[in-house]
């Protein structure tokens, strides 16, 4: 099944913990993204990698660190989790190019207690 | 500032009625605009993009630069159109740096 897959689907953890979300795509795309969807359903881009190189880095706390071991994977590591980090995190991929459609994963719902 | 506004959180219509989902954008350059859709229990996916000038599942969207709008329209709504719809703007040309609106939930009743 060709798709963008991210794990875990749900993540519940306590404040101060460190957690990771993994993302993999088998679509042959060379660009991957992390988006955050807040409680008001706004989707905001956090990071983007093109061929393992960071190309978009929005104003995100440096507790968030993306890692791309190869162009098919983009993981998101979050240190010292805070209550405000609770959100749905979406991974996506596309070919390079502004009009290339994004293919999204199913999202990871992170709840910080 | 670059921004996408979808003024309606919820749009509720009956089957067979026309649908218009509103989207306004704020961008000084030449915009690239998209509509994405998320059906129940499915992932967010591209519905259409303005550059293609296509009709997908009966939906069309015309870019109106004078009104800075990209409204999504369908003449006759179907129950299977019920979903969350997001308008998105790519301001950065080469790379996808999509700016999404807050989304509009379309509910089509029988």
PDB file of N, CA, C and O in Angstrom, chain B residues 48-110:
ATOM      1  N   UNK B  48      -8.491  19.959  -5.416  1.00  0.00           N
ATOM      2  CA  UNK B  48      -8.142  20.579  -6.684  1.00  0.00           C
ATOM      3  C   UNK B  48      -7.208  21.761  -6.454  1.00  0.00           C
ATOM      4  O   UNK B  48      -7.044  22.236  -5.346  1.00  0.00           O
ATOM      5  N   UNK B  49      -6.571  22.192  -7.538  1.00  0.00           N
ATOM      6  CA  UNK B  49      -5.648  23.326  -7.478  1.00  0.00           C
ATOM      7  C   UNK B  49      -5.988  24.309  -8.591  1.00  0.00           C
ATOM      8  O   UNK B  49      -6.434  23.897  -9.660  1.00  0.00           O
ATOM      9  N   UNK B  50      -5.793  25.573  -8.352  1.00  0.00           N
ATOM     10  CA  UNK B  50      -6.303  26.569  -9.286  1.00  0.00           C
ATOM     11  C   UNK B  50      -5.583  26.501 -10.620  1.00  0.00           C
ATOM     12  O   UNK B  50      -6.180  26.769 -11.660  1.00  0.00           O
ATOM     13  N   UNK B  51      -4.327  26.083 -10.595  1.00  0.00           N
ATOM     14  CA  UNK B  51      -3.549  26.106 -11.830  1.00  0.00           C
ATOM     15  C   UNK B  51      -4.080  25.076 -12.831  1.00  0.00           C
ATOM     16  O   UNK B  51      -3.917  25.231 -14.037  1.00  0.00           O
ATOM     17  N   UNK B  52      -4.748  24.038 -12.330  1.00  0.00           N
ATOM     18  CA  UNK B  52      -5.230  22.985 -13.218  1.00  0.00           C
ATOM     19  C   UNK B  52      -6.566  23.350 -13.859  1.00  0.00           C
ATOM     20  O   UNK B  52      -6.933  22.754 -14.869  1.00  0.00           O
ATOM     21  N   UNK B  53      -7.288  24.263 -13.215  1.00  0.00           N
ATOM     22  CA  UNK B  53      -8.595  24.684 -13.719  1.00  0.00           C
ATOM     23  C   UNK B  53      -9.473  23.462 -14.040  1.00  0.00           C
ATOM     24  O   UNK B  53     -10.071  23.364 -15.097  1.00  0.00           O
ATOM     25  N   UNK B  54      -9.484  22.525 -13.123  1.00  0.00           N
ATOM     26  CA  UNK B  54     -10.203  21.274 -13.363  1.00  0.00           C
ATOM     27  C   UNK B  54     -11.449  21.213 -12.485  1.00  0.00           C
ATOM     28  O   UNK B  54     -11.615  21.982 -11.551  1.00  0.00           O
ATOM     29  N   UNK B  55     -12.310  20.252 -12.811  1.00  0.00           N
ATOM     30  CA  UNK B  55     -13.470  19.966 -11.977  1.00  0.00           C
ATOM     31  C   UNK B  55     -13.277  18.570 -11.408  1.00  0.00           C
ATOM     32  O   UNK B  55     -13.074  17.612 -12.146  1.00  0.00           O
ATOM     33  N   UNK B  56     -13.311  18.475 -10.092  1.00  0.00           N
ATOM     34  CA  UNK B  56     -13.126  17.191  -9.425  1.00  0.00           C
ATOM     35  C   UNK B  56     -14.374  16.893  -8.600  1.00  0.00           C
ATOM     36  O   UNK B  56     -14.793  17.720  -7.795  1.00  0.00           O
ATOM     37  N   UNK B  57     -14.960  15.739  -8.831  1.00  0.00           N
ATOM     38  CA  UNK B  57     -16.179  15.324  -8.111  1.00  0.00           C
ATOM     39  C   UNK B  57     -17.262  16.394  -8.218  1.00  0.00           C
ATOM     40  O   UNK B  57     -18.054  16.588  -7.290  1.00  0.00           O
ATOM     41  N   UNK B  58     -17.268  17.112  -9.321  1.00  0.00           N
ATOM     42  CA  UNK B  58     -18.281  18.138  -9.552  1.00  0.00           C
ATOM     43  C   UNK B  58     -17.949  19.486  -8.939  1.00  0.00           C
ATOM     44  O   UNK B  58     -18.694  20.451  -9.117  1.00  0.00           O
ATOM     45  N   UNK B  59     -16.829  19.573  -8.221  1.00  0.00           N
ATOM     46  CA  UNK B  59     -16.415  20.823  -7.598  1.00  0.00           C
ATOM     47  C   UNK B  59     -15.534  21.638  -8.549  1.00  0.00           C
ATOM     48  O   UNK B  59     -14.706  21.077  -9.266  1.00  0.00           O
ATOM     49  N   UNK B  60     -15.710  22.939  -8.524  1.00  0.00           N
ATOM     50  CA  UNK B  60     -14.831  23.859  -9.243  1.00  0.00           C
ATOM     51  C   UNK B  60     -14.461  25.004  -8.313  1.00  0.00           C
ATOM     52  O   UNK B  60     -15.169  25.274  -7.326  1.00  0.00           O
ATOM     53  N   UNK B  61     -13.370  25.652  -8.634  1.00  0.00           N
ATOM     54  CA  UNK B  61     -12.958  26.829  -7.863  1.00  0.00           C
ATOM     55  C   UNK B  61     -12.268  27.787  -8.811  1.00  0.00           C
ATOM     56  O   UNK B  61     -11.362  27.395  -9.544  1.00  0.00           O
ATOM     57  N   UNK B  62     -12.701  29.012  -8.802  1.00  0.00           N
ATOM     58  CA  UNK B  62     -12.119  30.031  -9.681  1.00  0.00           C
ATOM     59  C   UNK B  62     -11.365  31.056  -8.853  1.00  0.00           C
ATOM     60  O   UNK B  62     -11.884  31.574  -7.860  1.00  0.00           O
ATOM     61  N   UNK B  63     -10.165  31.352  -9.301  1.00  0.00           N
ATOM     62  CA  UNK B  63      -9.370  32.365  -8.627  1.00  0.00           C
ATOM     63  C   UNK B  63      -9.832  33.741  -9.074  1.00  0.00           C
ATOM     64  O   UNK B  63      -9.868  34.042 -10.269  1.00  0.00           O
ATOM     65  N   UNK B  64     -10.228  34.559  -8.127  1.00  0.00           N
ATOM     66  CA  UNK B  64     -10.641  35.933  -8.412  1.00  0.00           C
ATOM     67  C   UNK B  64      -9.628  36.853  -7.730  1.00  0.00           C
ATOM     68  O   UNK B  64      -9.702  37.103  -6.530  1.00  0.00           O
ATOM     69  N   UNK B  65      -8.681  37.354  -8.518  1.00  0.00           N
ATOM     70  CA  UNK B  65      -7.615  38.175  -7.945  1.00  0.00           C
ATOM     71  C   UNK B  65      -8.143  39.513  -7.443  1.00  0.00           C
ATOM     72  O   UNK B  65      -7.634  40.061  -6.468  1.00  0.00           O
ATOM     73  N   UNK B  66      -9.174  40.032  -8.093  1.00  0.00           N
ATOM     74  CA  UNK B  66      -9.725  41.318  -7.655  1.00  0.00           C
ATOM     75  C   UNK B  66     -10.331  41.227  -6.257  1.00  0.00           C
ATOM     76  O   UNK B  66     -10.161  42.121  -5.437  1.00  0.00           O
ATOM     77  N   UNK B  67     -11.006  40.115  -6.004  1.00  0.00           N
ATOM     78  CA  UNK B  67     -11.629  39.911  -4.694  1.00  0.00           C
ATOM     79  C   UNK B  67     -10.751  39.069  -3.774  1.00  0.00           C
ATOM     80  O   UNK B  67     -11.169  38.765  -2.649  1.00  0.00           O
ATOM     81  N   UNK B  68      -9.579  38.674  -4.256  1.00  0.00           N
ATOM     82  CA  UNK B  68      -8.665  37.762  -3.519  1.00  0.00           C
ATOM     83  C   UNK B  68      -9.452  36.600  -2.931  1.00  0.00           C
ATOM     84  O   UNK B  68      -9.403  36.331  -1.717  1.00  0.00           O
ATOM     85  N   UNK B  69     -10.181  35.919  -3.801  1.00  0.00           N
ATOM     86  CA  UNK B  69     -10.995  34.798  -3.340  1.00  0.00           C
ATOM     87  C   UNK B  69     -10.740  33.564  -4.200  1.00  0.00           C
ATOM     88  O   UNK B  69     -10.272  33.664  -5.342  1.00  0.00           O
ATOM     89  N   UNK B  70     -11.048  32.427  -3.627  1.00  0.00           N
ATOM     90  CA  UNK B  70     -10.910  31.135  -4.320  1.00  0.00           C
ATOM     91  C   UNK B  70     -12.013  30.237  -3.770  1.00  0.00           C
ATOM     92  O   UNK B  70     -11.771  29.208  -3.163  1.00  0.00           O
ATOM     93  N   UNK B  71     -13.238  30.620  -4.012  1.00  0.00           N
ATOM     94  CA  UNK B  71     -14.380  29.894  -3.445  1.00  0.00           C
ATOM     95  C   UNK B  71     -14.585  28.563  -4.156  1.00  0.00           C
ATOM     96  O   UNK B  71     -14.447  28.462  -5.378  1.00  0.00           O
ATOM     97  N   UNK B  72     -14.989  27.563  -3.394  1.00  0.00           N
ATOM     98  CA  UNK B  72     -15.228  26.218  -3.920  1.00  0.00           C
ATOM     99  C   UNK B  72     -16.737  26.051  -4.140  1.00  0.00           C
ATOM    100  O   UNK B  72     -17.529  26.312  -3.230  1.00  0.00           O
ATOM    101  N   UNK B  73     -17.106  25.582  -5.333  1.00  0.00           N
ATOM    102  CA  UNK B  73     -18.527  25.507  -5.662  1.00  0.00           C
ATOM    103  C   UNK B  73     -18.898  24.151  -6.233  1.00  0.00           C
ATOM    104  O   UNK B  73     -18.084  23.486  -6.888  1.00  0.00           O
ATOM    105  N   UNK B  74     -20.147  23.794  -5.965  1.00  0.00           N
ATOM    106  CA  UNK B  74     -20.718  22.595  -6.594  1.00  0.00           C
ATOM    107  C   UNK B  74     -22.200  22.861  -6.785  1.00  0.00           C
ATOM    108  O   UNK B  74     -22.873  23.307  -5.853  1.00  0.00           O
ATOM    109  N   UNK B  75     -22.731  22.625  -7.976  1.00  0.00           N
ATOM    110  CA  UNK B  75     -24.121  22.988  -8.221  1.00  0.00           C
ATOM    111  C   UNK B  75     -25.134  22.130  -7.463  1.00  0.00           C
ATOM    112  O   UNK B  75     -26.189  22.632  -7.064  1.00  0.00           O
ATOM    113  N   UNK B  76     -24.810  20.846  -7.258  1.00  0.00           N
ATOM    114  CA  UNK B  76     -25.765  19.948  -6.596  1.00  0.00           C
ATOM    115  C   UNK B  76     -25.013  19.077  -5.582  1.00  0.00           C
ATOM    116  O   UNK B  76     -24.302  18.159  -5.972  1.00  0.00           O
ATOM    117  N   UNK B  77     -25.187  19.366  -4.323  1.00  0.00           N
ATOM    118  CA  UNK B  77     -24.454  18.639  -3.286  1.00  0.00           C
ATOM    119  C   UNK B  77     -24.967  17.209  -3.129  1.00  0.00           C
ATOM    120  O   UNK B  77     -26.174  16.946  -3.273  1.00  0.00           O
ATOM    121  N   UNK B  78     -24.045  16.299  -2.832  1.00  0.00           N
ATOM    122  CA  UNK B  78     -24.365  14.907  -2.545  1.00  0.00           C
ATOM    123  C   UNK B  78     -23.979  14.591  -1.103  1.00  0.00           C
ATOM    124  O   UNK B  78     -23.087  15.231  -0.531  1.00  0.00           O
ATOM    125  N   UNK B  79     -24.637  13.577  -0.525  1.00  0.00           N
ATOM    126  CA  UNK B  79     -24.348  13.238   0.870  1.00  0.00           C
ATOM    127  C   UNK B  79     -22.877  12.860   1.050  1.00  0.00           C
ATOM    128  O   UNK B  79     -22.265  13.168   2.080  1.00  0.00           O
ATOM    129  N   UNK B  80     -22.286  12.234   0.034  1.00  0.00           N
ATOM    130  CA  UNK B  80     -20.883  11.815   0.147  1.00  0.00           C
ATOM    131  C   UNK B  80     -19.911  12.996   0.086  1.00  0.00           C
ATOM    132  O   UNK B  80     -18.693  12.801   0.262  1.00  0.00           O
ATOM    133  N   UNK B  81     -20.413  14.195  -0.156  1.00  0.00           N
ATOM    134  CA  UNK B  81     -19.558  15.377  -0.125  1.00  0.00           C
ATOM    135  C   UNK B  81     -19.305  15.863   1.307  1.00  0.00           C
ATOM    136  O   UNK B  81     -18.478  16.746   1.533  1.00  0.00           O
ATOM    137  N   UNK B  82     -20.037  15.318   2.248  1.00  0.00           N
ATOM    138  CA  UNK B  82     -19.860  15.725   3.648  1.00  0.00           C
ATOM    139  C   UNK B  82     -18.421  15.446   4.072  1.00  0.00           C
ATOM    140  O   UNK B  82     -17.941  14.315   3.983  1.00  0.00           O
ATOM    141  N   UNK B  83     -17.736  16.487   4.528  1.00  0.00           N
ATOM    142  CA  UNK B  83     -16.318  16.376   4.855  1.00  0.00           C
ATOM    143  C   UNK B  83     -15.833  17.707   5.403  1.00  0.00           C
ATOM    144  O   UNK B  83     -16.581  18.686   5.454  1.00  0.00           O
ATOM    145  N   UNK B  84     -14.562  17.723   5.761  1.00  0.00           N
ATOM    146  CA  UNK B  84     -13.902  18.957   6.180  1.00  0.00           C
ATOM    147  C   UNK B  84     -13.106  19.468   4.987  1.00  0.00           C
ATOM    148  O   UNK B  84     -12.328  18.713   4.384  1.00  0.00           O
ATOM    149  N   UNK B  85     -13.280  20.734   4.626  1.00  0.00           N
ATOM    150  CA  UNK B  85     -12.616  21.304   3.465  1.00  0.00           C
ATOM    151  C   UNK B  85     -11.660  22.419   3.913  1.00  0.00           C
ATOM    152  O   UNK B  85     -12.042  23.317   4.663  1.00  0.00           O
ATOM    153  N   UNK B  86     -10.434  22.330   3.399  1.00  0.00           N
ATOM    154  CA  UNK B  86      -9.416  23.334   3.740  1.00  0.00           C
ATOM    155  C   UNK B  86      -8.938  24.028   2.474  1.00  0.00           C
ATOM    156  O   UNK B  86      -8.561  23.384   1.493  1.00  0.00           O
ATOM    157  N   UNK B  87      -8.938  25.335   2.504  1.00  0.00           N
ATOM    158  CA  UNK B  87      -8.333  26.141   1.453  1.00  0.00           C
ATOM    159  C   UNK B  87      -6.876  26.391   1.840  1.00  0.00           C
ATOM    160  O   UNK B  87      -6.571  26.580   3.028  1.00  0.00           O
ATOM    161  N   UNK B  88      -5.974  26.377   0.859  1.00  0.00           N
ATOM    162  CA  UNK B  88      -4.553  26.550   1.170  1.00  0.00           C
ATOM    163  C   UNK B  88      -3.858  27.404   0.125  1.00  0.00           C
ATOM    164  O   UNK B  88      -4.200  27.358  -1.062  1.00  0.00           O
ATOM    165  N   UNK B  89      -2.888  28.172   0.590  1.00  0.00           N
ATOM    166  CA  UNK B  89      -2.112  29.079  -0.261  1.00  0.00           C
ATOM    167  C   UNK B  89      -0.644  28.708  -0.166  1.00  0.00           C
ATOM    168  O   UNK B  89      -0.127  28.493   0.942  1.00  0.00           O
ATOM    169  N   UNK B  90       0.029  28.603  -1.308  1.00  0.00           N
ATOM    170  CA  UNK B  90       1.474  28.400  -1.290  1.00  0.00           C
ATOM    171  C   UNK B  90       2.152  29.687  -1.742  1.00  0.00           C
ATOM    172  O   UNK B  90       2.084  30.033  -2.913  1.00  0.00           O
ATOM    173  N   UNK B  91       2.794  30.394  -0.818  1.00  0.00           N
ATOM    174  CA  UNK B  91       3.407  31.671  -1.180  1.00  0.00           C
ATOM    175  C   UNK B  91       4.852  31.564  -1.643  1.00  0.00           C
ATOM    176  O   UNK B  91       5.435  32.550  -2.078  1.00  0.00           O
ATOM    177  N   UNK B  92       5.426  30.389  -1.556  1.00  0.00           N
ATOM    178  CA  UNK B  92       6.882  30.347  -1.679  1.00  0.00           C
ATOM    179  C   UNK B  92       7.388  29.832  -3.019  1.00  0.00           C
ATOM    180  O   UNK B  92       8.570  29.622  -3.186  1.00  0.00           O
ATOM    181  N   UNK B  93       6.504  29.612  -3.958  1.00  0.00           N
ATOM    182  CA  UNK B  93       6.977  29.262  -5.290  1.00  0.00           C
ATOM    183  C   UNK B  93       7.571  27.885  -5.384  1.00  0.00           C
ATOM    184  O   UNK B  93       6.874  26.907  -5.577  1.00  0.00           O
ATOM    185  N   UNK B  94       8.874  27.786  -5.191  1.00  0.00           N
ATOM    186  CA  UNK B  94       9.552  26.526  -5.434  1.00  0.00           C
ATOM    187  C   UNK B  94       9.182  25.424  -4.467  1.00  0.00           C
ATOM    188  O   UNK B  94       8.961  24.288  -4.855  1.00  0.00           O
ATOM    189  N   UNK B  95       9.123  25.751  -3.174  1.00  0.00           N
ATOM    190  CA  UNK B  95       8.836  24.722  -2.182  1.00  0.00           C
ATOM    191  C   UNK B  95       7.415  24.895  -1.656  1.00  0.00           C
ATOM    192  O   UNK B  95       6.900  25.988  -1.578  1.00  0.00           O
ATOM    193  N   UNK B  96       6.823  23.768  -1.293  1.00  0.00           N
ATOM    194  CA  UNK B  96       5.504  23.791  -0.687  1.00  0.00           C
ATOM    195  C   UNK B  96       5.594  24.321   0.733  1.00  0.00           C
ATOM    196  O   UNK B  96       6.189  23.701   1.595  1.00  0.00           O
ATOM    197  N   UNK B  97       5.012  25.465   0.959  1.00  0.00           N
ATOM    198  CA  UNK B  97       4.960  26.001   2.324  1.00  0.00           C
ATOM    199  C   UNK B  97       3.522  26.422   2.551  1.00  0.00           C
ATOM    200  O   UNK B  97       3.212  27.582   2.775  1.00  0.00           O
ATOM    201  N   UNK B  98       2.636  25.459   2.427  1.00  0.00           N
ATOM    202  CA  UNK B  98       1.215  25.757   2.403  1.00  0.00           C
ATOM    203  C   UNK B  98       0.737  26.445   3.671  1.00  0.00           C
ATOM    204  O   UNK B  98       1.062  26.029   4.781  1.00  0.00           O
ATOM    205  N   UNK B  99      -0.053  27.490   3.453  1.00  0.00           N
ATOM    206  CA  UNK B  99      -0.735  28.167   4.543  1.00  0.00           C
ATOM    207  C   UNK B  99      -2.193  27.763   4.429  1.00  0.00           C
ATOM    208  O   UNK B  99      -2.841  28.040   3.416  1.00  0.00           O
ATOM    209  N   UNK B 100      -2.699  27.115   5.476  1.00  0.00           N
ATOM    210  CA  UNK B 100      -4.055  26.596   5.451  1.00  0.00           C
ATOM    211  C   UNK B 100      -5.031  27.549   6.145  1.00  0.00           C
ATOM    212  O   UNK B 100      -4.682  28.225   7.110  1.00  0.00           O
ATOM    213  N   UNK B 101      -6.252  27.532   5.656  1.00  0.00           N
ATOM    214  CA  UNK B 101      -7.339  28.156   6.386  1.00  0.00           C
ATOM    215  C   UNK B 101      -7.777  27.244   7.525  1.00  0.00           C
ATOM    216  O   UNK B 101      -7.265  26.127   7.670  1.00  0.00           O
ATOM    217  N   UNK B 102      -8.713  27.725   8.322  1.00  0.00           N
ATOM    218  CA  UNK B 102      -9.151  26.962   9.494  1.00  0.00           C
ATOM    219  C   UNK B 102     -10.074  25.807   9.135  1.00  0.00           C
ATOM    220  O   UNK B 102     -10.379  24.977   9.987  1.00  0.00           O
ATOM    221  N   UNK B 103     -10.535  25.779   7.884  1.00  0.00           N
ATOM    222  CA  UNK B 103     -11.385  24.681   7.455  1.00  0.00           C
ATOM    223  C   UNK B 103     -12.861  24.987   7.617  1.00  0.00           C
ATOM    224  O   UNK B 103     -13.276  25.757   8.486  1.00  0.00           O
ATOM    225  N   UNK B 104     -13.656  24.381   6.742  1.00  0.00           N
ATOM    226  CA  UNK B 104     -15.119  24.459   6.817  1.00  0.00           C
ATOM    227  C   UNK B 104     -15.671  23.053   6.766  1.00  0.00           C
ATOM    228  O   UNK B 104     -15.324  22.281   5.865  1.00  0.00           O
ATOM    229  N   UNK B 105     -16.505  22.736   7.730  1.00  0.00           N
ATOM    230  CA  UNK B 105     -17.148  21.425   7.699  1.00  0.00           C
ATOM    231  C   UNK B 105     -18.421  21.525   6.885  1.00  0.00           C
ATOM    232  O   UNK B 105     -19.297  22.335   7.189  1.00  0.00           O
ATOM    233  N   UNK B 106     -18.503  20.723   5.843  1.00  0.00           N
ATOM    234  CA  UNK B 106     -19.696  20.663   5.008  1.00  0.00           C
ATOM    235  C   UNK B 106     -20.527  19.459   5.424  1.00  0.00           C
ATOM    236  O   UNK B 106     -20.016  18.328   5.450  1.00  0.00           O
ATOM    237  N   UNK B 107     -21.769  19.716   5.784  1.00  0.00           N
ATOM    238  CA  UNK B 107     -22.684  18.632   6.137  1.00  0.00           C
ATOM    239  C   UNK B 107     -23.829  18.643   5.138  1.00  0.00           C
ATOM    240  O   UNK B 107     -24.551  19.642   5.028  1.00  0.00           O
ATOM    241  N   UNK B 108     -23.979  17.551   4.387  1.00  0.00           N
ATOM    242  CA  UNK B 108     -25.044  17.440   3.396  1.00  0.00           C
ATOM    243  C   UNK B 108     -26.090  16.470   3.936  1.00  0.00           C
ATOM    244  O   UNK B 108     -25.799  15.295   4.178  1.00  0.00           O
ATOM    245  N   UNK B 109     -27.292  16.974   4.123  1.00  0.00           N
ATOM    246  CA  UNK B 109     -28.362  16.176   4.717  1.00  0.00           C
ATOM    247  C   UNK B 109     -29.283  15.597   3.638  1.00  0.00           C
ATOM    248  O   UNK B 109     -29.499  16.230   2.607  1.00  0.00           O
ATOM    249  N   UNK B 110     -29.802  14.399   3.888  1.00  0.00           N
ATOM    250  CA  UNK B 110     -30.688  13.768   2.885  1.00  0.00           C
ATOM    251  C   UNK B 110     -32.025  14.496   2.751  1.00  0.00           C
ATOM    252  O   UNK B 110     -32.404  15.246   3.627  1.00  0.00           O
TER     253      UNK B 110
END
